[in-house]
mmCIF file of C-alpha atoms in Angstrom:
data_model
loop_
_atom_site.group_PDB
_atom_site.id
_atom_site.type_symbol
_atom_site.label_atom_id
_atom_site.label_comp_id
_atom_site.label_asym_id
_atom_site.label_seq_id
_atom_site.Cartn_x
_atom_site.Cartn_y
_atom_site.Cartn_z
ATOM 1 C CA TYR A 1 -30.475 -14.443 -80.576
ATOM 2 C CA VAL A 2 -30.623 -17.662 -78.528
ATOM 3 C CA GLN A 3 -29.157 -19.997 -81.533
ATOM 4 C CA HIS A 4 -26.287 -17.676 -82.032
ATOM 5 C CA TYR A 5 -25.371 -16.241 -78.782
ATOM 6 C CA GLY A 6 -21.856 -15.622 -77.847
ATOM 7 C CA LEU A 7 -20.720 -17.514 -80.978
ATOM 8 C CA THR A 8 -18.214 -15.528 -83.271
ATOM 9 C CA ARG A 9 -16.924 -15.720 -86.637
ATOM 10 C CA GLY A 10 -13.316 -14.738 -87.167
ATOM 11 C CA THR A 11 -11.573 -13.443 -90.231
ATOM 12 C CA HIS A 12 -9.430 -15.140 -92.692
ATOM 13 C CA ASP A 13 -7.462 -12.900 -95.221
ATOM 14 C CA GLY A 14 -9.470 -9.807 -94.123
ATOM 15 C CA LYS A 15 -12.926 -11.588 -95.014
ATOM 16 C CA THR A 16 -15.265 -12.953 -92.626
ATOM 17 C CA ALA A 17 -14.680 -16.770 -92.015
ATOM 18 C CA PRO A 18 -17.099 -19.111 -93.638
ATOM 19 C CA VAL A 19 -19.783 -20.551 -91.425
ATOM 20 C CA THR A 20 -19.311 -23.768 -89.824
ATOM 21 C CA ALA A 21 -21.324 -26.161 -87.430
ATOM 22 C CA ALA A 22 -19.682 -24.243 -84.505
ATOM 23 C CA HIS A 23 -21.290 -21.045 -85.178
ATOM 24 C CA SER A 24 -24.630 -21.997 -84.020
ATOM 25 C CA TRP A 25 -26.217 -23.452 -80.853
ATOM 26 C CA ASN A 26 -28.048 -26.885 -81.390
ATOM 27 C CA ALA A 27 -30.453 -29.079 -78.966
ATOM 28 C CA PRO A 28 -30.517 -32.614 -79.220
ATOM 29 C CA GLN A 29 -33.941 -33.386 -77.723
ATOM 30 C CA LEU A 30 -36.268 -35.125 -80.143
ATOM 31 C CA PHE A 31 -39.543 -33.470 -78.823
ATOM 32 C CA SER A 32 -38.385 -30.037 -79.188
ATOM 33 C CA SER A 33 -36.993 -30.701 -82.593
ATOM 34 C CA ALA A 34 -40.403 -31.987 -83.752
ATOM 35 C CA LEU A 35 -42.191 -29.257 -82.003
ATOM 36 C CA MET A 36 -39.998 -26.652 -83.690
ATOM 37 C CA LEU A 37 -39.738 -28.172 -87.127
ATOM 38 C CA ASN A 38 -36.042 -29.106 -86.584
ATOM 39 C CA ALA A 39 -35.080 -25.607 -85.555
ATOM 40 C CA PRO A 40 -32.766 -27.050 -82.740
ATOM 41 C CA ARG A 41 -30.669 -28.586 -85.668
ATOM 42 C CA HIS A 42 -29.592 -24.956 -86.314
ATOM 43 C CA SER A 43 -25.970 -25.748 -87.451
ATOM 44 C CA ASP A 44 -26.908 -28.122 -90.281
ATOM 45 C CA HIS A 45 -29.417 -25.468 -91.489
ATOM 46 C CA HIS A 46 -26.582 -23.028 -91.775
ATOM 47 C CA THR A 47 -24.030 -25.271 -93.361
ATOM 48 C CA HIS A 48 -26.367 -26.980 -95.857
ATOM 49 C CA PRO A 49 -28.884 -24.446 -96.646
ATOM 50 C CA ALA A 50 -30.473 -26.282 -99.438
ATOM 51 C CA ARG A 51 -31.437 -29.277 -97.214
ATOM 52 C CA PRO A 52 -35.193 -29.609 -96.408
ATOM 53 C CA TYR A 53 -35.907 -29.113 -92.796
ATOM 54 C CA PRO A 54 -37.362 -32.656 -92.193
ATOM 55 C CA GLY A 55 -33.679 -33.777 -93.178
ATOM 56 C CA LEU A 56 -31.752 -31.550 -90.822
ATOM 57 C CA ARG A 57 -29.268 -33.323 -88.902
ATOM 58 C CA LEU A 58 -27.525 -32.846 -85.618
ATOM 59 C CA PRO A 59 -23.683 -32.415 -86.050
ATOM 60 C CA ASP A 60 -21.413 -34.379 -84.108
ATOM 61 C CA ASN A 61 -19.009 -31.523 -83.320
ATOM 62 C CA ALA A 62 -21.339 -28.455 -82.667
ATOM 63 C CA PRO A 63 -22.241 -26.209 -79.757
ATOM 64 C CA MET A 64 -24.991 -27.868 -77.696
ATOM 65 C CA LEU A 65 -27.665 -25.713 -75.546
ATOM 66 C CA PRO A 66 -27.730 -26.980 -71.969
ATOM 67 C CA TRP A 67 -31.727 -27.084 -72.302
ATOM 68 C CA PRO A 68 -34.213 -27.742 -75.075
ATOM 69 C CA LEU A 69 -34.693 -24.682 -77.381
ATOM 70 C CA PRO A 70 -38.050 -23.795 -76.100
ATOM 71 C CA LEU A 71 -36.852 -23.654 -72.474
ATOM 72 C CA ALA A 72 -33.645 -21.808 -73.633
ATOM 73 C CA CYS A 73 -35.958 -18.983 -75.130
ATOM 74 C CA LEU A 74 -37.592 -18.816 -71.973
ATOM 75 C CA VAL A 75 -34.219 -18.561 -69.897
ATOM 76 C CA ALA A 76 -32.947 -15.938 -72.167
ATOM 77 C CA MET A 77 -35.891 -13.782 -70.792
ATOM 78 C CA CYS A 78 -33.879 -13.546 -67.416
ATOM 79 C CA PRO A 79 -30.558 -12.015 -68.802
ATOM 80 C CA PRO A 80 -28.513 -12.686 -65.512
ATOM 81 C CA LEU A 81 -29.576 -16.217 -65.513
ATOM 82 C CA TRP A 82 -29.054 -16.730 -69.187
ATOM 83 C CA ARG A 83 -25.542 -15.163 -68.969
ATOM 84 C CA ARG A 84 -24.342 -17.082 -66.004
ATOM 85 C CA ARG A 85 -25.128 -20.422 -67.664
ATOM 86 C CA MET A 86 -24.361 -19.447 -71.519
ATOM 87 C CA ASP A 87 -21.139 -17.165 -71.244
ATOM 88 C CA PRO A 88 -18.916 -19.892 -69.918
ATOM 89 C CA LEU A 89 -20.078 -22.207 -72.641
ATOM 90 C CA ALA A 90 -19.834 -19.617 -75.251
ATOM 91 C CA ALA A 91 -16.252 -18.932 -74.037
ATOM 92 C CA LYS A 92 -15.367 -22.449 -74.803
ATOM 93 C CA TRP A 93 -16.504 -22.449 -78.376
ATOM 94 C CA SER A 94 -14.476 -19.217 -78.801
ATOM 95 C CA ILE A 95 -11.163 -21.262 -78.624
ATOM 96 C CA PRO A 96 -10.389 -22.478 -81.774
ATOM 97 C CA GLN A 97 -11.469 -26.258 -82.213
ATOM 98 C CA ALA A 98 -8.951 -28.920 -83.300
#
């Protein structure tokens, strides 16, 4: 939920668009990345599924959570607070990226 919230994939020729780095939230904090087996490098996990977890990278042009991933999970437990912060961020990523 937290790592895909509000990010949508459109359609291309009637088919769901391919997964890109823009379809998953990431978190750049090294401690949470080490603590959660690189789960905060979520976009790389989807765009390079065969890459081992220790080798996952943080994409340059991908959505970033405003908090470390463990904290984001806690904030998500309070939906009004979560939506107030995340809905504007998700809206920015719904605009096609150049």
